[in-house]
Amino acid sequence: MRRPVVLITGASGEIGHGLITRLAADGARPILTLDLKALDPELRRLVAREFVGSILDRTVLERILSEFEIDLIFHLAALLSTRGEFTPVTAHRVNVEGTLNLLEFAQHERQSHGRPVALLYPSSIAAYGLPDLATKSRVRKVREDDFNQPSTMYGCNKLYAESLGRYYSRHYKQLSSEAVSGRVDFRCVRFPGLISAVTVPSGGTSDYAPEMIHAAAEGNGYACFVREDTRIPFMAMPDGVEALLRLAAAPAGSLTRQVYNVGAFAPSAGEIRSLVVKAFPAANITFEPDLKRQGILDTWPGDVDDTAARRDWGFAPKYGLEAAFSDYLIPTIRDRYRKA
Ligand code: AKB
């Protein structure tokens, strides 16, 4: 039996950064990565093999399948919500067809080595669509099965990819006469906006929070593209990575659903600004709402109900709002720009 391996798609992205570092520190499985973009050199040395290519290219996936026995996949590759509105068909291709390719790949791995294969999938609060601001403030914490009416191509893609995952794990080829010897173990978290101290996002609509913090740390002014009262849930990146790892490690019997909300804090953009200014008193942050991006954020929930994740697999973010700033974001960001 070959040694089981973990595959990370979209590994060069923000979550990939944190995840590779954590998985490499655990050392439990060799790490394979697949991304259009080459890994940063400091990440490259942590992985066993790096594939530079597209999740839409089946030949790359077939090559990986023929060479490795993979039992855990973190499918992170995605085109985010703002970028997706400029190129909706490409977003659909990457987010839906790409995920379909990965589910097929996981199913083939399952059949080829005969052991369980878990596919961990980061979905998003973009899967929700609140009809108006009055509903958004009345509902407060949205539950997984409510308001599943996304307003972006990315949100539609995430919601549908969740359904695809559920199909592959429960019903794949249910009418076929050929026996299906085990299905993919699909597990999904719906992430809020993630804030990393070591990478800056691009193409998302929740980007205003990390952009504000990084701009202030670099000594640049920042015109925030949302209203000061805009509120959505956020999480510090280490807690996002931890959530994926914890869900991956949970015994299947303890899981009562396949898609879980996770949240940590839900500040308004004005509250984020106050914390940034406290850390960087010279920061010059103004609010200049972009009505179109604002329109997307107004459909995203003000907070999420993550009771199921806490109950079923012990989700417990380490960082609340204040601690995320004082213990993680500010010291790490200061260090990052001091070195740069
Ligand atoms: C985005 O803004 O598109 C992402 C997300 C919330 O999924 N950061």
CSV table of C-alpha atoms and ligand atoms in Angstrom, one decimal:
chain,number,residue,atom,x,y,z
A,1,MET,CA,0.0,0.0,0.0
A,2,ARG,CA,1.3,3.4,-1.0
A,3,ARG,CA,1.3,6.1,1.7
A,4,PRO,CA,-1.9,8.2,1.7
A,5,VAL,CA,-1.4,11.7,0.5
A,6,VAL,CA,-3.4,15.0,0.8
A,7,LEU,CA,-4.2,17.1,-2.2
A,8,ILE,CA,-4.8,20.8,-2.0
A,9,THR,CA,-6.3,22.6,-5.0
A,10,GLY,CA,-6.0,26.4,-5.2
A,11,ALA,CA,-3.0,26.0,-2.9
A,12,SER,CA,-1.5,29.3,-3.7
A,13,GLY,CA,-4.5,31.2,-2.4
A,14,GLU,CA,-5.1,32.6,1.0
A,15,ILE,CA,-6.4,29.5,2.7
A,16,GLY,CA,-3.8,27.4,1.0
A,17,HIS,CA,-1.0,29.4,2.6
A,18,GLY,CA,-2.2,28.7,6.2
A,19,LEU,CA,-3.3,25.1,5.4
A,20,ILE,CA,0.0,24.0,3.9
A,21,THR,CA,1.9,25.4,6.8
A,22,ARG,CA,-0.4,23.6,9.3
A,23,LEU,CA,-0.4,20.3,7.5
A,24,ALA,CA,3.3,20.3,7.0
A,25,ALA,CA,3.8,21.0,10.7
A,26,ASP,CA,1.6,18.0,11.5
A,27,GLY,CA,3.6,15.9,9.1
A,28,ALA,CA,0.9,13.2,8.9
A,29,ARG,CA,0.7,13.0,5.1
A,30,PRO,CA,2.8,14.1,2.2
A,31,ILE,CA,1.2,17.2,0.6
A,32,LEU,CA,0.4,17.6,-3.1
A,33,THR,CA,-0.7,20.9,-4.5
A,34,LEU,CA,-2.5,22.0,-7.7
A,35,ASP,CA,-2.8,25.6,-8.7
A,36,LEU,CA,-2.5,27.7,-11.8
A,37,LYS,CA,0.0,29.8,-10.0
A,38,ALA,CA,3.3,28.5,-8.7
A,39,LEU,CA,3.7,28.3,-4.9
A,40,ASP,CA,5.8,30.8,-3.0
A,41,PRO,CA,9.2,29.4,-2.5
A,42,GLU,CA,8.7,29.1,1.3
A,43,LEU,CA,5.6,27.0,0.8
A,44,ARG,CA,7.2,25.0,-2.1
A,45,ARG,CA,9.7,23.4,0.3
A,46,LEU,CA,6.9,22.1,2.5
A,47,VAL,CA,5.1,20.1,-0.2
A,48,ALA,CA,6.0,16.7,-1.7
A,49,ARG,CA,5.0,17.6,-5.2
A,50,GLU,CA,3.6,20.7,-6.8
A,51,PHE,CA,1.5,20.6,-9.9
A,52,VAL,CA,1.1,23.9,-11.8
A,53,GLY,CA,-2.1,23.6,-13.8
A,54,SER,CA,-5.8,23.9,-13.9
A,55,ILE,CA,-8.6,21.9,-12.2
A,56,LEU,CA,-10.3,22.1,-15.5
A,57,ASP,CA,-7.5,20.1,-17.1
A,58,ARG,CA,-8.5,16.4,-16.7
A,59,THR,CA,-5.1,15.2,-17.9
A,60,VAL,CA,-3.4,16.7,-14.8
A,61,LEU,CA,-6.0,15.1,-12.6
A,62,GLU,CA,-5.5,11.7,-14.3
A,63,ARG,CA,-1.7,12.0,-13.9
A,64,ILE,CA,-2.2,12.6,-10.1
A,65,LEU,CA,-4.7,9.7,-9.9
A,66,SER,CA,-2.2,7.3,-11.6
A,67,GLU,CA,0.7,8.3,-9.4
A,68,PHE,CA,-0.8,8.8,-5.9
A,69,GLU,CA,-3.2,7.3,-3.4
A,70,ILE,CA,-5.1,10.3,-2.1
A,71,ASP,CA,-7.4,10.0,0.8
A,72,LEU,CA,-8.0,13.7,1.7
A,73,ILE,CA,-8.7,16.6,-0.6
A,74,PHE,CA,-9.0,20.3,0.2
A,75,HIS,CA,-10.7,21.7,-2.8
A,76,LEU,CA,-9.9,25.4,-2.4
A,77,ALA,CA,-9.6,26.6,-6.0
A,78,ALA,CA,-12.3,29.2,-6.8
A,79,LEU,CA,-13.1,32.4,-8.5
A,80,LEU,CA,-14.5,34.8,-5.9
A,81,SER,CA,-17.6,36.9,-5.8
A,82,THR,CA,-16.5,40.3,-7.2
A,83,ARG,CA,-14.4,38.8,-9.9
A,84,GLY,CA,-17.2,36.4,-10.8
A,85,GLU,CA,-19.5,39.2,-11.6
A,86,PHE,CA,-17.2,40.4,-14.4
A,87,THR,CA,-16.8,36.9,-15.9
A,88,PRO,CA,-19.8,34.9,-14.8
A,89,VAL,CA,-19.3,32.1,-17.3
A,90,THR,CA,-15.6,31.6,-16.3
A,91,ALA,CA,-16.7,31.7,-12.7
A,92,HIS,CA,-19.2,28.9,-13.4
A,93,ARG,CA,-16.6,26.9,-15.2
A,94,VAL,CA,-14.0,27.1,-12.4
A,95,ASN,CA,-16.4,26.9,-9.5
A,96,VAL,CA,-18.9,24.3,-10.8
A,97,GLU,CA,-17.1,22.3,-13.5
A,98,GLY,CA,-13.9,22.4,-11.5
A,99,THR,CA,-15.7,21.1,-8.4
A,100,LEU,CA,-17.4,18.4,-10.5
A,101,ASN,CA,-13.9,17.3,-11.8
A,102,LEU,CA,-12.6,17.1,-8.3
A,103,LEU,CA,-15.6,15.0,-7.1
A,104,GLU,CA,-15.1,12.7,-10.0
A,105,PHE,CA,-11.4,12.5,-9.2
A,106,ALA,CA,-12.2,11.7,-5.5
A,107,GLN,CA,-14.7,9.0,-6.5
A,108,HIS,CA,-12.1,7.4,-8.8
A,109,GLU,CA,-9.5,7.5,-6.0
A,110,ARG,CA,-12.0,5.9,-3.7
A,111,GLN,CA,-12.6,3.1,-6.3
A,112,SER,CA,-8.9,2.7,-7.1
A,113,HIS,CA,-7.5,2.3,-3.6
A,114,GLY,CA,-10.7,1.1,-1.9
A,115,ARG,CA,-10.3,3.3,1.2
A,116,PRO,CA,-12.4,6.3,2.2
A,117,VAL,CA,-11.7,9.6,0.5
A,118,ALA,CA,-12.8,12.9,2.2
A,119,LEU,CA,-13.3,16.0,0.1
A,120,LEU,CA,-13.3,19.2,2.2
A,121,TYR,CA,-15.0,22.1,0.5
A,122,PRO,CA,-15.0,25.7,1.6
A,123,SER,CA,-18.4,27.2,0.7
A,124,SER,CA,-19.3,30.8,1.6
A,125,ILE,CA,-21.8,33.2,3.1
A,126,ALA,CA,-22.3,34.2,-0.5
A,127,ALA,CA,-24.6,31.1,-0.7
A,128,TYR,CA,-27.2,33.3,1.2
A,129,GLY,CA,-29.3,36.0,-0.3
A,130,LEU,CA,-31.3,38.2,2.1
A,131,PRO,CA,-34.0,40.1,0.3
A,132,ASP,CA,-33.5,43.5,1.9
A,133,LEU,CA,-31.7,45.3,4.8
A,134,ALA,CA,-34.8,45.2,7.1
A,135,THR,CA,-34.8,41.3,6.8
A,136,LYS,CA,-31.0,41.3,7.3
A,137,SER,CA,-31.2,43.2,10.6
A,138,ARG,CA,-34.3,41.3,11.8
A,139,VAL,CA,-32.8,37.8,11.2
A,140,ARG,CA,-29.4,38.4,12.8
A,141,LYS,CA,-28.0,34.9,12.7
A,142,VAL,CA,-28.8,33.0,9.6
A,143,ARG,CA,-29.3,29.2,9.7
A,144,GLU,CA,-27.9,26.9,7.0
A,145,ASP,CA,-31.1,26.1,5.3
A,146,ASP,CA,-32.6,29.6,5.3
A,147,PHE,CA,-32.3,32.3,2.6
A,148,ASN,CA,-30.5,30.1,0.1
A,149,GLN,CA,-31.1,32.6,-2.7
A,150,PRO,CA,-27.7,33.9,-3.7
A,151,SER,CA,-27.3,37.2,-5.6
A,152,THR,CA,-24.0,36.5,-7.2
A,153,MET,CA,-22.7,33.9,-9.7
A,154,TYR,CA,-20.1,32.8,-7.1
A,155,GLY,CA,-22.9,32.3,-4.5
A,156,CYS,CA,-25.0,30.3,-7.0
A,157,ASN,CA,-21.9,28.2,-7.8
A,158,LYS,CA,-21.1,27.6,-4.1
A,159,LEU,CA,-24.7,26.5,-3.3
A,160,TYR,CA,-24.9,24.2,-6.3
A,161,ALA,CA,-21.4,22.7,-5.6
A,162,GLU,CA,-22.7,21.9,-2.1
A,163,SER,CA,-25.5,20.0,-3.7
A,164,LEU,CA,-23.1,18.2,-6.1
A,165,GLY,CA,-21.1,17.2,-3.1
A,166,ARG,CA,-24.2,15.8,-1.3
A,167,TYR,CA,-25.1,13.9,-4.5
A,168,TYR,CA,-21.7,12.3,-4.8
A,169,SER,CA,-21.6,11.3,-1.2
A,170,ARG,CA,-25.1,10.0,-0.9
A,171,HIS,CA,-26.6,9.1,-4.3
A,172,TYR,CA,-23.8,8.8,-6.9
A,173,LYS,CA,-24.9,6.4,-9.6
A,174,GLN,CA,-27.8,5.2,-7.5
A,175,LEU,CA,-29.5,3.5,-10.5
A,176,SER,CA,-26.5,2.0,-12.1
A,177,SER,CA,-26.2,-1.7,-12.3
A,178,GLU,CA,-22.5,-1.5,-11.7
A,179,ALA,CA,-21.8,-1.7,-7.9
A,180,VAL,CA,-20.5,1.5,-6.4
A,181,SER,CA,-18.0,0.4,-3.7
A,182,GLY,CA,-18.2,3.4,-1.4
A,183,ARG,CA,-18.8,7.1,-2.2
A,184,VAL,CA,-16.9,10.3,-1.6
A,185,ASP,CA,-17.0,11.6,2.0
A,186,PHE,CA,-18.0,15.2,1.2
A,187,ARG,CA,-17.7,17.8,4.1
A,188,CYS,CA,-18.3,21.5,3.8
A,189,VAL,CA,-18.0,24.7,5.8
A,190,ARG,CA,-19.7,27.9,4.8
A,191,PHE,CA,-17.0,30.5,5.5
A,192,PRO,CA,-17.6,34.1,6.5
A,193,GLY,CA,-15.0,36.7,5.2
A,194,LEU,CA,-11.6,35.4,6.2
A,195,ILE,CA,-8.9,37.8,7.3
A,196,SER,CA,-5.3,36.8,7.0
A,197,ALA,CA,-2.3,38.7,8.4
A,198,VAL,CA,0.1,37.2,5.9
A,199,THR,CA,-1.8,37.4,2.6
A,200,VAL,CA,-4.0,40.1,0.9
A,201,PRO,CA,-7.1,38.8,-0.9
A,202,SER,CA,-8.2,39.7,-4.4
A,203,GLY,CA,-11.5,39.3,-6.2
A,204,GLY,CA,-13.7,39.0,-3.2
A,205,THR,CA,-16.4,41.3,-1.8
A,206,SER,CA,-15.5,40.8,1.8
A,207,ASP,CA,-12.0,42.1,0.9
A,208,TYR,CA,-12.6,45.6,2.4
A,209,ALA,CA,-11.7,44.3,5.9
A,210,PRO,CA,-8.3,42.8,5.2
A,211,GLU,CA,-7.6,45.6,2.7
A,212,MET,CA,-8.2,48.2,5.3
A,213,ILE,CA,-5.9,46.6,7.8
A,214,HIS,CA,-3.1,45.9,5.4
A,215,ALA,CA,-3.3,49.4,3.9
A,216,ALA,CA,-3.0,51.0,7.4
A,217,ALA,CA,0.0,48.7,8.3
A,218,GLU,CA,1.8,49.7,5.1
A,219,GLY,CA,1.1,53.4,5.8
A,220,ASN,CA,-1.3,53.8,2.8
A,221,GLY,CA,-4.6,55.6,2.8
A,222,TYR,CA,-7.7,53.4,2.2
A,223,ALA,CA,-11.1,54.4,0.7
A,224,CYS,CA,-13.4,51.6,2.0
A,225,PHE,CA,-15.9,50.5,-0.7
A,226,VAL,CA,-18.8,49.9,1.7
A,227,ARG,CA,-20.9,51.9,4.1
A,228,GLU,CA,-19.7,52.3,7.6
A,229,ASP,CA,-22.8,50.3,8.9
A,230,THR,CA,-22.1,47.3,6.7
A,231,ARG,CA,-22.0,44.1,8.7
A,232,ILE,CA,-21.1,40.6,7.7
A,233,PRO,CA,-19.4,37.8,9.7
A,234,PHE,CA,-15.6,37.4,9.6
A,235,MET,CA,-13.0,35.0,11.0
A,236,ALA,CA,-9.2,35.1,11.5
A,237,MET,CA,-7.5,32.9,9.0
A,238,PRO,CA,-5.9,30.5,11.6
A,239,ASP,CA,-9.5,29.7,12.8
A,240,GLY,CA,-10.6,29.1,9.2
A,241,VAL,CA,-7.8,26.6,8.7
A,242,GLU,CA,-8.5,25.0,12.0
A,243,ALA,CA,-12.1,24.6,11.1
A,244,LEU,CA,-11.3,22.7,7.9
A,245,LEU,CA,-8.8,20.4,9.8
A,246,ARG,CA,-11.3,19.8,12.6
A,247,LEU,CA,-14.1,18.9,10.3
A,248,ALA,CA,-11.8,16.6,8.3
A,249,ALA,CA,-10.8,14.8,11.5
A,250,ALA,CA,-14.4,14.5,12.9
A,251,PRO,CA,-15.8,10.9,13.1
A,252,ALA,CA,-18.4,10.5,10.4
A,253,GLY,CA,-20.9,9.3,13.0
A,254,SER,CA,-20.9,12.6,14.8
A,255,LEU,CA,-21.9,14.6,11.7
A,256,THR,CA,-25.6,15.4,11.3
A,257,ARG,CA,-25.2,17.5,8.1
A,258,GLN,CA,-22.8,18.0,5.3
A,259,VAL,CA,-22.8,21.8,5.1
A,260,TYR,CA,-21.9,23.8,8.3
A,261,ASN,CA,-22.0,27.5,9.0
A,262,VAL,CA,-18.9,28.7,10.9
A,263,GLY,CA,-18.5,32.2,12.3
A,264,ALA,CA,-16.3,34.1,14.8
A,265,PHE,CA,-17.2,37.8,15.0
A,266,ALA,CA,-19.5,40.1,13.0
A,267,PRO,CA,-18.3,43.7,13.2
A,268,SER,CA,-19.6,46.6,11.1
A,269,ALA,CA,-17.1,48.2,8.7
A,270,GLY,CA,-17.0,51.2,11.1
A,271,GLU,CA,-16.0,49.0,14.1
A,272,ILE,CA,-13.2,47.4,12.0
A,273,ARG,CA,-12.0,50.9,11.2
A,274,SER,CA,-11.9,51.8,14.9
A,275,LEU,CA,-9.8,48.8,15.7
A,276,VAL,CA,-7.4,49.6,12.9
A,277,VAL,CA,-7.1,53.2,13.9
A,278,LYS,CA,-6.4,52.1,17.5
A,279,ALA,CA,-3.5,50.1,16.3
A,280,PHE,CA,-2.3,52.5,13.6
A,281,PRO,CA,-3.3,56.0,14.8
A,282,ALA,CA,-2.1,57.7,11.6
A,283,ALA,CA,-4.3,55.5,9.4
A,284,ASN,CA,-6.3,57.5,6.8
A,285,ILE,CA,-9.5,55.4,6.2
A,286,THR,CA,-12.5,56.9,4.5
A,287,PHE,CA,-15.8,55.4,3.4
A,288,GLU,CA,-16.6,55.7,-0.3
A,289,PRO,CA,-19.3,53.1,-1.0
A,290,ASP,CA,-19.3,51.4,-4.4
A,291,LEU,CA,-23.1,50.9,-4.8
A,292,LYS,CA,-22.7,47.7,-6.8
A,293,ARG,CA,-20.4,45.9,-4.4
A,294,GLN,CA,-22.5,47.3,-1.5
A,295,GLY,CA,-25.6,45.7,-3.1
A,296,ILE,CA,-23.9,42.3,-2.9
A,297,LEU,CA,-22.9,42.8,0.8
A,298,ASP,CA,-26.4,43.9,1.7
A,299,THR,CA,-27.7,40.4,0.6
A,300,TRP,CA,-25.1,38.6,2.8
A,301,PRO,CA,-26.1,37.8,6.4
A,302,GLY,CA,-25.1,40.0,9.3
A,303,ASP,CA,-24.1,36.9,11.1
A,304,VAL,CA,-24.4,33.1,11.0
A,305,ASP,CA,-25.8,30.5,13.3
A,306,ASP,CA,-23.0,27.9,13.7
A,307,THR,CA,-24.6,25.9,16.5
A,308,ALA,CA,-24.4,22.6,14.4
A,309,ALA,CA,-20.7,23.0,13.8
A,310,ARG,CA,-20.0,23.7,17.5
A,311,ARG,CA,-22.2,20.7,18.6
A,312,ASP,CA,-21.2,18.1,16.0
A,313,TRP,CA,-17.4,18.6,15.6
A,314,GLY,CA,-16.4,21.0,18.3
A,315,PHE,CA,-15.9,24.1,16.2
A,316,ALA,CA,-14.6,26.8,18.6
A,317,PRO,CA,-12.8,29.7,17.1
A,318,LYS,CA,-9.8,30.9,19.1
A,319,TYR,CA,-10.2,34.5,18.1
A,320,GLY,CA,-13.0,36.9,18.9
A,321,LEU,CA,-13.0,40.4,17.4
A,322,GLU,CA,-10.6,42.0,19.9
A,323,ALA,CA,-8.3,39.0,20.2
A,324,ALA,CA,-8.1,38.6,16.4
A,325,PHE,CA,-6.7,42.1,16.3
A,326,SER,CA,-4.5,42.2,19.4
A,327,ASP,CA,-3.2,38.6,19.4
A,328,TYR,CA,-3.0,37.8,15.7
A,329,LEU,CA,-3.6,40.5,13.0
A,330,ILE,CA,-1.8,43.5,14.4
A,331,PRO,CA,1.4,41.8,15.6
A,332,THR,CA,1.7,39.5,12.6
A,333,ILE,CA,1.0,42.3,10.1
A,334,ARG,CA,3.5,44.7,11.8
A,335,ASP,CA,6.1,42.0,11.5
A,336,ARG,CA,5.2,41.3,7.9
A,337,TYR,CA,5.7,44.9,6.8
A,338,ARG,CA,8.7,45.5,9.0
A,339,LYS,CA,10.4,42.6,7.1
A,340,ALA,CA,9.2,43.7,3.6
B,1,AKB,C1,-15.8,36.8,-1.3
B,1,AKB,O1,-15.8,37.9,-0.8
B,1,AKB,O2,-16.1,36.5,-2.4
B,1,AKB,C2,-15.2,35.7,-0.4
B,1,AKB,C3,-16.3,35.0,0.4
B,1,AKB,C4,-17.0,35.7,1.4
B,1,AKB,O3,-16.6,33.9,0.1
B,1,AKB,N1,-14.3,36.2,0.5
